[in-house]
Amino acid sequence: MTRLERNDRLIRLGLLMIAFSAVSILIVITLFIFSEGTPIMFKYGPGRFLFGLDWYPSEKAFGLLPMIVGSFFVTAGALLVGVPMGLACAIVLTQFASKRVGRILKPVIELLAGIPSVVYGFIGIVVIVPLIRENLGGPGLSVLAASLVLGVMILPTVISISIDAFQAVPPTYREGSIALGATVWQTIRMVMFPAARSGIVAAVILGMGRAIGETMAVIMIAGNAAAIPGSPLAPVRTLTSNIALEMGYASGEHREALFATGVILFVIIMALNILANWTSARRKR
Amino acid sequence: MNVCRFHLFPIRFVAILLLGLALLPAGCSRGASGGGLTVAGSTSIQPFADRWAEIYQKLHPDRVVNVQGGGSSAGIQAARSGAAQIGMSSRELKPDEKDLTEFIVARDGLAIVVHPRNPLSGIGLTQVRDIFAGRIRTWREVGQGSGTITVVTREEGSGTRGAFQELVMHKERIAREAIVEDSNGTDRAIVAQDPRAIGFISLGLVDKSVKALTLDGVEANDANILAGRYALVRPFLFVTNGPPTAEARMFIDFVLSDEGQELVESGGLLRAR
């Protein structure tokens, strides 16, 4: 074996070890969250965690249902705001926009992804929250405020993945449709959309993952009340907020209950990821 | 001349270094057997304890004070188990903790705050309890103004919430629907923004952006707290298991001295006495 070959092999081994260390970190994190969070769930019964309505950890009431429902509401709201906007943007960029418009729009959208979430939260609390409170009522800190801000935050994810989906459609589909006399809009609606459907579904699911995982901006604008919101104007607490909000002072079973929150969040996000992989795998087939 | 100084400096430096190295094992072993002083507990007191320890160690360079957080309950537990010579608690001791020795090192008032434009200027303790328990939901029921009350509270586990729970709510729960913020500062910012909001914050943090309500006719100020007239006061405690050790005693004496107490006042708290 020459010296060069030996070097090659060494470098390959080194890179392999680094790659596996990333995987092992994931495994360690998973084991840690589960080992910290599951004992207390089984001590009090998973039912009390999943379906309990009262979150008063100092009184041993660990009901996480308001937070599970809260995460669901806020995420659904974010999708209602972000998906139509994101799809519209992707359609314009791939179907209508001239090169010049695209050169302006694309970097702006990429910039959106680079803004730290605390800045979104700050804009939310200074602009959107007072706007909602004064015009629609309620405290302003609400499901609606969180949905609006999160809807904008998931835009880059939704847009870039649905652009990929539209671009993956063979150009012959589009050309054939136009040649048959369909208008551009008819082509988009009846040819491009069905052809890109699984990619768009993946975009929505990844946007959903981003919305569920977001913490900082949500804590600042959602109001964090541990109750199932009765209206879009009521405050809400998500699973991630619950952990970040109370980690500072939590000790003993309170701390373990926050890890249990993490376990539930982990399971939800894993399920979403598997779903996203499954749909994108179907797209390739 | 210059050359000479250049020459001398490293030699002196090396000498000091060697001397330091020679003394190091002795210093270490003393640190371990003497233990240093560990002060642990409430995160509300921790910033003050850090400053006390800093100045104390400047006055007594041979003493070591370690300050740790963990929360009031953990601090009391640490004092009992001996993990810390001094535990810090920002709440009163519970009946089953009363066997420990307590020293009041400072006091903190809780102010009930509303938006400056709120026409209300005073409120009763039972009304505050009813509002936070969710029984009173509109300002009309309080007597002034209108609209739904926005109740703002702190997160579970916070010392400020613990004190409010104990002093105002007693056994009752703060309503689920209350807005939860994770610091005195954001709590105040929300109340300053929302004309229908009510919240509670540390008295030292009340400023012009919010209005502190009188409680059963008593204004929330230092004089009324010192006179024992204002109801919402929590003690900041140092707790020891039995009488404090000589080392702990010295630190406590420093904290209660004028110098230590000035720090308390400049941090927006009230002197121990």
Coordinates of C-alpha atoms in Angstrom, one line a residue:
Chain A
M1 CA 0.0 0.0 0.0
T2 CA 1.4 3.4 -1.0
R3 CA 1.6 6.3 1.4
L4 CA -1.1 8.1 -0.6
E5 CA -3.5 5.1 -0.4
R6 CA -3.0 4.9 3.3
N7 CA -3.7 8.6 3.7
D8 CA -6.8 8.2 1.7
R9 CA -8.0 5.4 3.9
L10 CA -7.2 7.4 7.1
I11 CA -9.2 10.4 5.9
R12 CA -12.1 8.2 4.9
L13 CA -12.1 6.6 8.4
G14 CA -11.9 10.0 10.0
L15 CA -14.8 11.4 8.0
L16 CA -16.8 8.3 8.8
M17 CA -16.3 8.8 12.5
I18 CA -17.3 12.4 12.3
A19 CA -20.5 11.4 10.4
F20 CA -21.4 8.8 12.9
S21 CA -20.8 11.1 15.8
A22 CA -23.6 13.3 14.5
V23 CA -25.9 10.2 14.5
S24 CA -24.7 9.2 17.9
I25 CA -25.5 12.7 19.3
L26 CA -29.0 12.2 18.0
I27 CA -29.2 8.9 19.8
V28 CA -27.9 10.3 23.0
I29 CA -30.4 13.2 22.9
T30 CA -33.3 10.8 22.3
L31 CA -32.2 8.4 25.1
F32 CA -31.8 11.4 27.5
I33 CA -35.2 12.9 26.8
F34 CA -36.9 9.6 27.1
S35 CA -35.1 8.5 30.2
E36 CA -35.8 11.9 31.9
G37 CA -39.4 12.2 30.7
T38 CA -41.0 8.8 30.7
P39 CA -40.6 7.7 34.3
I40 CA -42.9 10.5 35.6
M41 CA -45.4 9.8 32.8
F42 CA -45.8 6.2 34.0
K43 CA -45.7 7.2 37.7
Y44 CA -48.9 9.3 37.2
G45 CA -50.2 7.5 34.2
P46 CA -49.8 8.7 30.6
G47 CA -53.5 9.4 30.5
R48 CA -53.2 12.2 33.0
F49 CA -50.5 13.8 31.0
L50 CA -52.2 13.5 27.6
F51 CA -55.7 14.3 28.6
G52 CA -55.4 16.4 31.8
L53 CA -56.7 19.9 31.6
D54 CA -54.9 21.4 34.6
W55 CA -51.2 22.4 34.5
Y56 CA -50.2 23.2 38.1
P57 CA -46.9 21.4 38.5
S58 CA -46.4 22.6 42.1
E59 CA -49.7 20.8 43.0
K60 CA -48.8 17.7 41.0
A61 CA -51.3 18.5 38.2
F62 CA -49.5 17.8 35.0
G63 CA -52.2 18.0 32.3
L64 CA -50.6 18.7 28.9
L65 CA -53.8 18.7 26.8
P66 CA -54.1 22.5 26.7
M67 CA -50.5 22.6 25.3
I68 CA -51.0 19.8 22.8
V69 CA -54.2 21.4 21.5
G70 CA -52.5 24.8 21.7
S71 CA -49.6 23.6 19.5
F72 CA -52.2 22.1 17.1
F73 CA -54.2 25.4 16.8
V74 CA -51.2 27.6 16.4
T75 CA -49.7 25.3 13.8
A76 CA -53.0 25.0 11.9
G77 CA -53.3 28.8 12.0
A78 CA -49.8 29.3 10.7
L79 CA -50.5 26.9 7.8
L80 CA -53.7 28.8 7.0
V81 CA -51.6 32.0 6.7
G82 CA -48.4 30.6 5.3
V83 CA -49.4 27.9 2.7
P84 CA -51.6 30.1 0.4
M85 CA -49.0 32.9 0.5
G86 CA -46.2 30.5 0.0
L87 CA -47.8 28.6 -2.9
A88 CA -48.8 31.8 -4.6
C89 CA -45.2 33.0 -4.3
A90 CA -43.9 29.7 -5.7
I91 CA -46.3 29.8 -8.6
V92 CA -45.4 33.3 -9.5
L93 CA -41.7 32.6 -9.3
T94 CA -41.9 29.4 -11.4
Q95 CA -44.7 30.2 -13.9
F96 CA -45.2 33.9 -14.3
A97 CA -42.2 35.9 -13.2
S98 CA -39.7 37.3 -15.6
K99 CA -36.1 36.7 -14.8
R100 CA -35.8 40.3 -13.4
V101 CA -38.7 39.9 -10.9
G102 CA -37.3 36.5 -9.9
R103 CA -33.9 38.1 -9.2
I104 CA -35.6 40.5 -6.7
L105 CA -38.1 38.1 -5.1
K106 CA -35.9 35.1 -4.5
P107 CA -33.2 36.8 -2.4
V108 CA -35.9 38.6 -0.4
I109 CA -37.5 35.3 0.5
E110 CA -34.1 33.8 1.4
L111 CA -33.6 36.9 3.6
L112 CA -36.8 36.1 5.4
A113 CA -35.3 32.8 6.6
G114 CA -32.3 34.6 8.0
I115 CA -34.2 36.8 10.4
P116 CA -33.8 35.6 14.0
S117 CA -37.1 34.4 15.6
V118 CA -36.7 36.9 18.4
V119 CA -37.0 39.7 15.9
Y120 CA -40.2 38.2 14.5
G121 CA -41.5 38.0 18.1
F122 CA -40.5 41.6 18.8
I123 CA -42.3 42.9 15.7
G124 CA -45.3 40.7 16.7
I125 CA -45.5 42.3 20.2
V126 CA -44.9 45.8 19.1
V127 CA -47.1 45.9 15.9
I128 CA -49.4 42.9 15.6
V129 CA -50.5 42.4 19.3
P130 CA -51.7 46.0 19.8
L131 CA -53.4 46.0 16.4
I132 CA -55.4 42.9 17.4
R133 CA -56.2 44.2 20.8
E134 CA -57.4 47.6 19.6
N135 CA -59.4 46.4 16.6
L136 CA -60.6 42.9 17.4
G137 CA -60.6 42.9 21.3
G138 CA -59.1 40.5 23.8
P139 CA -55.6 40.8 25.2
G140 CA -53.9 40.8 21.8
L141 CA -51.6 38.1 22.9
S142 CA -53.4 35.3 21.1
V143 CA -53.7 32.3 18.7
L144 CA -54.3 34.8 15.9
A145 CA -51.1 36.8 16.6
A146 CA -49.0 33.7 16.9
S147 CA -50.6 32.3 13.7
L148 CA -49.8 35.4 11.7
V149 CA -46.2 35.7 12.8
L150 CA -45.6 31.9 12.4
G151 CA -47.3 32.0 9.0
V152 CA -44.7 34.4 7.8
M153 CA -41.9 32.5 9.5
I154 CA -42.7 29.3 7.6
L155 CA -42.9 31.0 4.2
P156 CA -39.2 30.4 3.2
T157 CA -39.7 26.7 3.9
V158 CA -42.9 26.4 2.0
I159 CA -41.8 28.5 -0.9
S160 CA -38.4 26.9 -1.5
I161 CA -39.7 23.3 -1.4
S162 CA -42.8 24.0 -3.5
I163 CA -40.5 25.8 -6.1
D164 CA -38.5 22.6 -6.2
A165 CA -41.7 20.6 -6.7
F166 CA -42.9 22.8 -9.6
Q167 CA -39.5 22.7 -11.2
A168 CA -39.4 19.0 -11.0
V169 CA -42.4 18.7 -13.3
P170 CA -41.1 17.9 -16.8
P171 CA -41.4 21.0 -19.0
T172 CA -43.2 18.9 -21.7
Y173 CA -46.3 18.7 -19.5
R174 CA -46.6 22.4 -19.4
E175 CA -45.8 22.8 -23.1
G176 CA -48.2 20.1 -24.1
S177 CA -51.0 21.7 -22.1
I178 CA -50.4 25.2 -23.6
A179 CA -50.2 23.6 -27.1
L180 CA -53.6 22.0 -26.5
G181 CA -55.1 25.5 -26.0
A182 CA -55.2 25.7 -22.2
T183 CA -54.6 29.1 -20.6
V184 CA -51.6 29.5 -18.2
W185 CA -53.9 29.4 -15.2
Q186 CA -55.7 26.3 -16.5
T187 CA -52.3 24.7 -17.0
I188 CA -51.2 25.5 -13.5
R189 CA -54.5 24.3 -11.9
M190 CA -55.0 21.2 -13.9
V191 CA -51.5 20.1 -14.9
M192 CA -48.8 21.6 -12.7
F193 CA -50.7 21.2 -9.4
P194 CA -51.6 17.5 -9.8
A195 CA -48.1 16.7 -11.0
A196 CA -46.4 18.6 -8.2
R197 CA -48.8 17.5 -5.5
S198 CA -46.6 15.2 -3.4
G199 CA -43.9 17.9 -3.4
I200 CA -46.4 20.5 -2.2
V201 CA -47.6 18.1 0.5
A202 CA -44.0 17.7 1.7
A203 CA -43.6 21.5 1.7
V204 CA -46.7 21.8 3.9
I205 CA -45.5 19.1 6.3
L206 CA -42.0 20.6 6.6
G207 CA -43.6 24.1 7.2
M208 CA -45.7 22.4 9.9
G209 CA -42.6 21.0 11.6
R210 CA -41.1 24.5 11.6
A211 CA -44.2 26.0 13.1
I212 CA -44.5 23.3 15.9
G213 CA -40.9 23.7 16.8
E214 CA -40.7 27.5 16.9
T215 CA -40.4 28.7 20.5
M216 CA -39.0 32.2 21.1
A217 CA -41.4 34.2 18.9
V218 CA -44.4 32.2 20.2
I219 CA -43.6 32.8 23.9
M220 CA -43.4 36.5 23.2
I221 CA -46.8 36.8 21.4
A222 CA -49.0 33.9 22.4
G223 CA -49.8 34.9 26.0
N224 CA -48.9 31.4 27.3
A225 CA -52.1 30.7 29.2
A226 CA -52.2 27.0 30.0
A227 CA -55.8 26.7 28.9
I228 CA -57.5 25.5 25.7
P229 CA -58.2 28.7 23.8
G230 CA -61.9 29.4 23.3
S231 CA -61.4 31.7 20.4
P232 CA -58.7 32.9 18.0
L233 CA -58.3 36.0 20.2
A234 CA -57.6 34.0 23.4
P235 CA -54.0 33.4 24.6
V236 CA -52.5 30.0 24.1
R237 CA -49.5 28.0 25.2
T238 CA -47.6 25.5 22.9
L239 CA -45.6 22.5 24.0
T240 CA -42.3 24.2 23.2
S241 CA -43.3 27.3 25.1
N242 CA -44.2 25.2 28.1
I243 CA -40.6 23.8 28.2
A244 CA -38.8 27.1 27.6
L245 CA -41.0 29.2 29.9
E246 CA -40.6 27.1 33.0
M247 CA -37.2 25.4 32.6
G248 CA -35.5 28.2 34.5
Y249 CA -36.8 27.5 37.9
A250 CA -38.2 24.0 37.6
S251 CA -36.8 21.3 39.9
G252 CA -37.8 17.8 40.9
E253 CA -41.0 16.4 39.4
H254 CA -41.8 19.8 37.7
R255 CA -38.5 19.4 35.7
E256 CA -39.3 15.8 34.8
A257 CA -42.8 16.9 33.6
L258 CA -41.1 19.4 31.3
F259 CA -39.1 16.5 29.9
A260 CA -42.3 14.6 29.5
T261 CA -43.5 17.6 27.4
G262 CA -40.4 17.1 25.4
V263 CA -41.2 13.4 24.9
I264 CA -44.6 14.3 23.5
L265 CA -43.1 17.0 21.2
F266 CA -40.5 14.6 20.1
V267 CA -43.0 11.9 19.1
I268 CA -45.1 14.5 17.2
I269 CA -42.2 15.9 15.3
M270 CA -40.8 12.4 14.5
A271 CA -44.2 11.4 13.1
L272 CA -44.2 14.6 10.9
N273 CA -40.8 13.9 9.6
I274 CA -41.6 10.3 8.8
L275 CA -44.7 11.5 7.0
A276 CA -42.7 14.1 5.0
N277 CA -40.1 11.5 4.0
W278 CA -42.8 9.1 3.0
T279 CA -44.5 11.6 0.8
S280 CA -41.3 12.8 -0.8
A281 CA -40.3 9.1 -1.4
R282 CA -43.7 8.6 -3.2
R283 CA -42.9 11.7 -5.3
K284 CA -39.7 10.1 -6.6
R285 CA -41.5 6.9 -7.5
Chain B
M1 CA 17.9 52.2 32.9
N2 CA 15.2 50.8 30.7
V3 CA 17.3 47.7 29.9
C4 CA 17.8 47.2 33.5
R5 CA 14.0 47.2 34.2
F6 CA 13.4 44.8 31.4
H7 CA 15.9 42.5 32.9
L8 CA 14.5 42.7 36.4
F9 CA 10.9 42.2 35.6
P10 CA 11.0 38.6 34.4
I11 CA 13.1 37.5 37.3
R12 CA 10.6 39.0 39.8
F13 CA 7.8 37.5 37.8
V14 CA 9.3 34.0 37.8
A15 CA 10.0 34.3 41.5
I16 CA 6.3 35.2 42.2
L17 CA 5.2 32.4 40.0
L18 CA 7.4 29.9 41.8
L19 CA 6.2 31.1 45.2
G20 CA 2.6 30.8 44.0
L21 CA 3.3 27.2 42.8
A22 CA 4.8 26.3 46.1
L23 CA 1.9 27.7 48.0
L24 CA -0.7 26.1 45.7
P25 CA -0.9 22.7 47.3
A26 CA -1.3 24.3 50.8
G27 CA -4.0 26.6 49.5
C28 CA -5.8 23.7 47.8
S29 CA -5.8 21.5 50.8
R30 CA -7.0 24.3 53.0
G31 CA -9.8 25.0 50.5
A32 CA -10.9 21.4 50.6
S33 CA -10.8 20.9 54.4
G34 CA -12.1 24.3 55.2
G35 CA -14.7 23.6 52.5
G36 CA -15.1 27.2 51.5
L37 CA -18.6 28.5 52.0
T38 CA -21.4 27.3 49.8
V39 CA -24.5 29.4 49.5
A40 CA -27.3 27.9 47.4
G41 CA -31.0 28.4 46.6
S42 CA -33.4 31.1 45.4
T43 CA -32.6 32.6 42.0
S44 CA -34.2 35.8 43.1
I45 CA -31.5 36.2 45.8
Q46 CA -28.7 34.8 43.7
P47 CA -27.7 38.1 42.0
F48 CA -27.4 39.8 45.4
A49 CA -25.5 36.8 46.8
D50 CA -23.1 37.0 43.9
R51 CA -22.4 40.7 44.7
W52 CA -22.1 40.0 48.4
A53 CA -19.7 37.2 47.8
E54 CA -17.6 39.3 45.4
I55 CA -17.2 42.2 47.9
Y56 CA -16.8 39.8 50.9
Q57 CA -13.9 38.0 49.1
K58 CA -12.3 41.3 48.4
L59 CA -12.4 42.2 52.1
H60 CA -11.2 38.7 53.1
P61 CA -9.0 37.4 50.3
D62 CA -8.5 34.1 52.2
R63 CA -12.2 33.2 52.2
V64 CA -14.0 31.4 49.4
V65 CA -17.7 31.7 48.9
N66 CA -19.5 29.7 46.2
V67 CA -22.9 30.9 45.2
Q68 CA -25.3 28.5 43.4
G69 CA -28.9 28.8 42.2
G70 CA -31.4 26.0 42.1
G71 CA -34.5 27.7 43.6
S72 CA -35.8 28.2 47.1
S73 CA -36.9 24.7 47.8
A74 CA -33.6 23.3 46.6
G75 CA -31.7 25.8 48.7
I76 CA -33.6 24.8 51.9
Q77 CA -33.0 21.1 51.0
A78 CA -29.3 21.8 50.5
A79 CA -29.0 23.6 53.9
R80 CA -30.7 20.6 55.6
S81 CA -28.5 18.0 53.9
G82 CA -25.3 20.0 54.4
A83 CA -24.6 20.3 50.7
A84 CA -24.6 24.0 51.4
Q85 CA -23.8 25.8 54.7
I86 CA -26.3 28.5 53.8
G87 CA -29.6 28.0 51.9
M88 CA -31.3 30.9 50.2
S89 CA -35.1 31.1 50.2
S90 CA -37.3 33.9 48.8
R91 CA -40.4 32.5 50.5
E92 CA -41.3 31.9 54.1
L93 CA -40.3 28.6 55.6
K94 CA -43.1 26.0 55.6
P95 CA -44.1 24.6 59.0
D96 CA -42.1 21.4 58.4
E97 CA -39.0 23.5 57.6
K98 CA -39.2 25.7 60.7
D99 CA -36.6 23.6 62.6
L100 CA -34.0 25.3 60.5
T101 CA -32.4 28.6 61.6
E102 CA -33.5 31.6 59.4
F103 CA -32.0 35.0 58.9
I104 CA -33.9 37.7 57.1
V105 CA -31.3 39.3 54.8
A106 CA -33.7 41.6 52.8
R107 CA -37.3 42.1 52.0
D108 CA -39.2 42.5 48.7
G109 CA -42.6 44.1 48.3
L110 CA -45.0 42.9 45.6
A111 CA -47.0 45.6 43.8
I112 CA -50.3 45.1 42.1
V113 CA -49.9 47.0 38.9
V114 CA -52.3 48.2 36.2
H115 CA -52.1 50.4 33.1
P116 CA -51.5 54.1 33.9
R117 CA -54.8 55.1 32.2
N118 CA -56.8 52.7 34.4
P119 CA -59.1 54.9 36.5
L120 CA -58.8 52.6 39.5
S121 CA -56.4 53.7 42.1
G122 CA -56.9 51.2 44.9
I123 CA -58.1 47.6 45.3
G124 CA -58.8 45.2 48.1
L125 CA -56.8 42.0 48.7
T126 CA -59.9 39.8 48.4
Q127 CA -60.7 41.5 45.0
V128 CA -57.2 40.7 43.8
R129 CA -57.8 37.1 44.8
D130 CA -61.1 37.0 43.0
I131 CA -59.6 38.5 39.9
F132 CA -56.7 36.1 39.7
A133 CA -58.9 33.1 40.6
G134 CA -61.2 34.1 37.7
R135 CA -64.3 34.9 39.7
I136 CA -64.2 38.6 38.8
R137 CA -63.8 38.9 35.0
T138 CA -64.7 42.5 34.2
W139 CA -63.5 45.9 35.4
R140 CA -67.1 46.9 36.0
E141 CA -67.3 44.3 38.8
V142 CA -64.2 45.9 40.4
G143 CA -66.1 49.2 40.5
Q144 CA -64.3 51.3 37.8
G145 CA -63.9 51.2 34.1
S146 CA -65.2 48.5 31.7
G147 CA -64.0 45.6 29.6
T148 CA -62.7 42.2 30.3
I149 CA -59.7 42.1 32.7
T150 CA -56.5 40.8 31.2
V151 CA -54.9 38.9 34.1
V152 CA -51.1 38.6 33.8
T153 CA -49.1 36.2 36.0
R154 CA -45.7 34.6 36.2
E155 CA -44.8 31.0 35.3
E156 CA -45.0 28.1 37.7
G157 CA -41.8 27.8 39.7
S158 CA -41.0 31.5 39.8
G159 CA -40.3 32.9 43.3
T160 CA -42.5 35.9 42.6
R161 CA -45.4 33.7 41.7
G162 CA -44.8 31.5 44.8
A163 CA -44.9 34.6 47.0
F164 CA -48.1 35.9 45.3
Q165 CA -49.7 32.4 45.7
E166 CA -48.8 32.4 49.4
L167 CA -49.7 36.0 50.3
V168 CA -52.8 36.5 48.1
M169 CA -54.2 33.3 46.7
H170 CA -53.5 31.0 49.7
K171 CA -54.9 27.6 48.7
E172 CA -56.7 28.8 45.6
R173 CA -55.4 28.4 42.1
I174 CA -54.6 31.2 39.7
A175 CA -57.0 30.8 36.8
R176 CA -55.8 28.8 33.8
E177 CA -56.8 31.5 31.4
A178 CA -54.3 34.0 32.9
I179 CA -51.5 35.2 30.6
V180 CA -48.2 33.9 31.7
E181 CA -44.9 35.7 31.3
D182 CA -41.5 34.5 32.4
S183 CA -40.0 37.6 34.0
N184 CA -40.9 40.7 36.0
G185 CA -39.8 42.8 33.0
T186 CA -42.1 41.2 30.4
D187 CA -44.9 41.2 33.0
R188 CA -44.6 44.9 33.4
A189 CA -44.3 45.5 29.6
I190 CA -47.6 43.6 29.0
V191 CA -49.4 45.6 31.7
A192 CA -47.9 48.9 30.3
Q193 CA -49.3 48.0 26.9
D194 CA -52.7 46.8 27.7
P195 CA -55.2 49.3 29.3
R196 CA -57.3 46.4 30.7
A197 CA -54.4 44.4 32.3
I198 CA -53.5 43.7 35.9
G199 CA -50.4 42.0 37.1
F200 CA -48.0 41.7 40.0
I201 CA -44.3 42.6 40.0
S202 CA -41.5 43.2 42.5
L203 CA -42.0 46.6 44.1
G204 CA -38.4 47.7 43.1
L205 CA -39.3 47.3 39.5
V206 CA -42.4 49.6 39.4
D207 CA -41.8 52.6 37.2
K208 CA -43.8 55.2 35.3
S209 CA -45.0 52.8 32.7
V210 CA -47.4 51.1 35.1
K211 CA -49.5 52.2 38.1
A212 CA -49.1 50.4 41.5
L213 CA -52.5 50.2 43.2
T214 CA -53.1 50.9 46.9
L215 CA -54.0 47.7 48.7
D216 CA -56.9 48.0 51.1
G217 CA -56.1 51.7 51.2
V218 CA -52.4 51.2 51.9
E219 CA -50.0 52.6 49.4
A220 CA -47.2 50.3 48.2
N221 CA -44.0 52.0 49.4
D222 CA -41.0 51.4 51.5
A223 CA -42.3 53.3 54.6
N224 CA -45.5 51.3 54.7
I225 CA -43.6 48.0 54.3
L226 CA -41.1 48.9 57.1
A227 CA -44.1 49.8 59.3
G228 CA -45.7 46.5 58.6
R229 CA -48.8 48.1 57.1
Y230 CA -48.4 46.8 53.5
A231 CA -49.5 43.2 53.2
L232 CA -47.6 41.9 50.2
V233 CA -44.1 41.5 51.5
R234 CA -41.8 38.5 51.1
P235 CA -38.6 37.9 53.1
F236 CA -35.4 36.9 51.5
L237 CA -34.0 34.4 53.9
F238 CA -30.6 32.8 54.6
V239 CA -31.3 29.4 56.2
T240 CA -28.8 27.2 58.2
N241 CA -29.2 23.8 59.7
G242 CA -28.8 24.6 63.4
P243 CA -26.6 27.6 64.4
P244 CA -24.4 28.7 61.6
T245 CA -20.7 27.7 61.5
A246 CA -18.2 30.4 62.3
E247 CA -17.5 30.8 58.6
A248 CA -21.2 31.1 57.7
R249 CA -21.7 33.5 60.7
M250 CA -19.0 35.8 59.4
F251 CA -20.7 36.0 55.9
I252 CA -24.1 36.5 57.4
D253 CA -22.8 39.3 59.6
F254 CA -21.3 40.9 56.5
V255 CA -24.6 40.7 54.6
L256 CA -26.4 42.3 57.5
S257 CA -23.8 45.0 57.9
D258 CA -24.4 48.5 56.5
E259 CA -22.2 47.7 53.6
G260 CA -24.2 44.6 52.7
Q261 CA -27.5 46.2 53.2
E262 CA -26.6 49.1 50.9
L263 CA -26.3 46.6 48.1
V264 CA -29.8 45.5 48.9
E265 CA -31.2 49.0 48.6
S266 CA -29.4 49.8 45.4
G267 CA -30.9 46.6 43.9
G268 CA -34.4 47.9 44.6
L269 CA -35.1 45.7 47.6
L270 CA -35.7 46.7 51.2
R271 CA -33.3 46.4 54.1
A272 CA -33.7 43.5 56.5
R273 CA -34.6 45.9 59.3

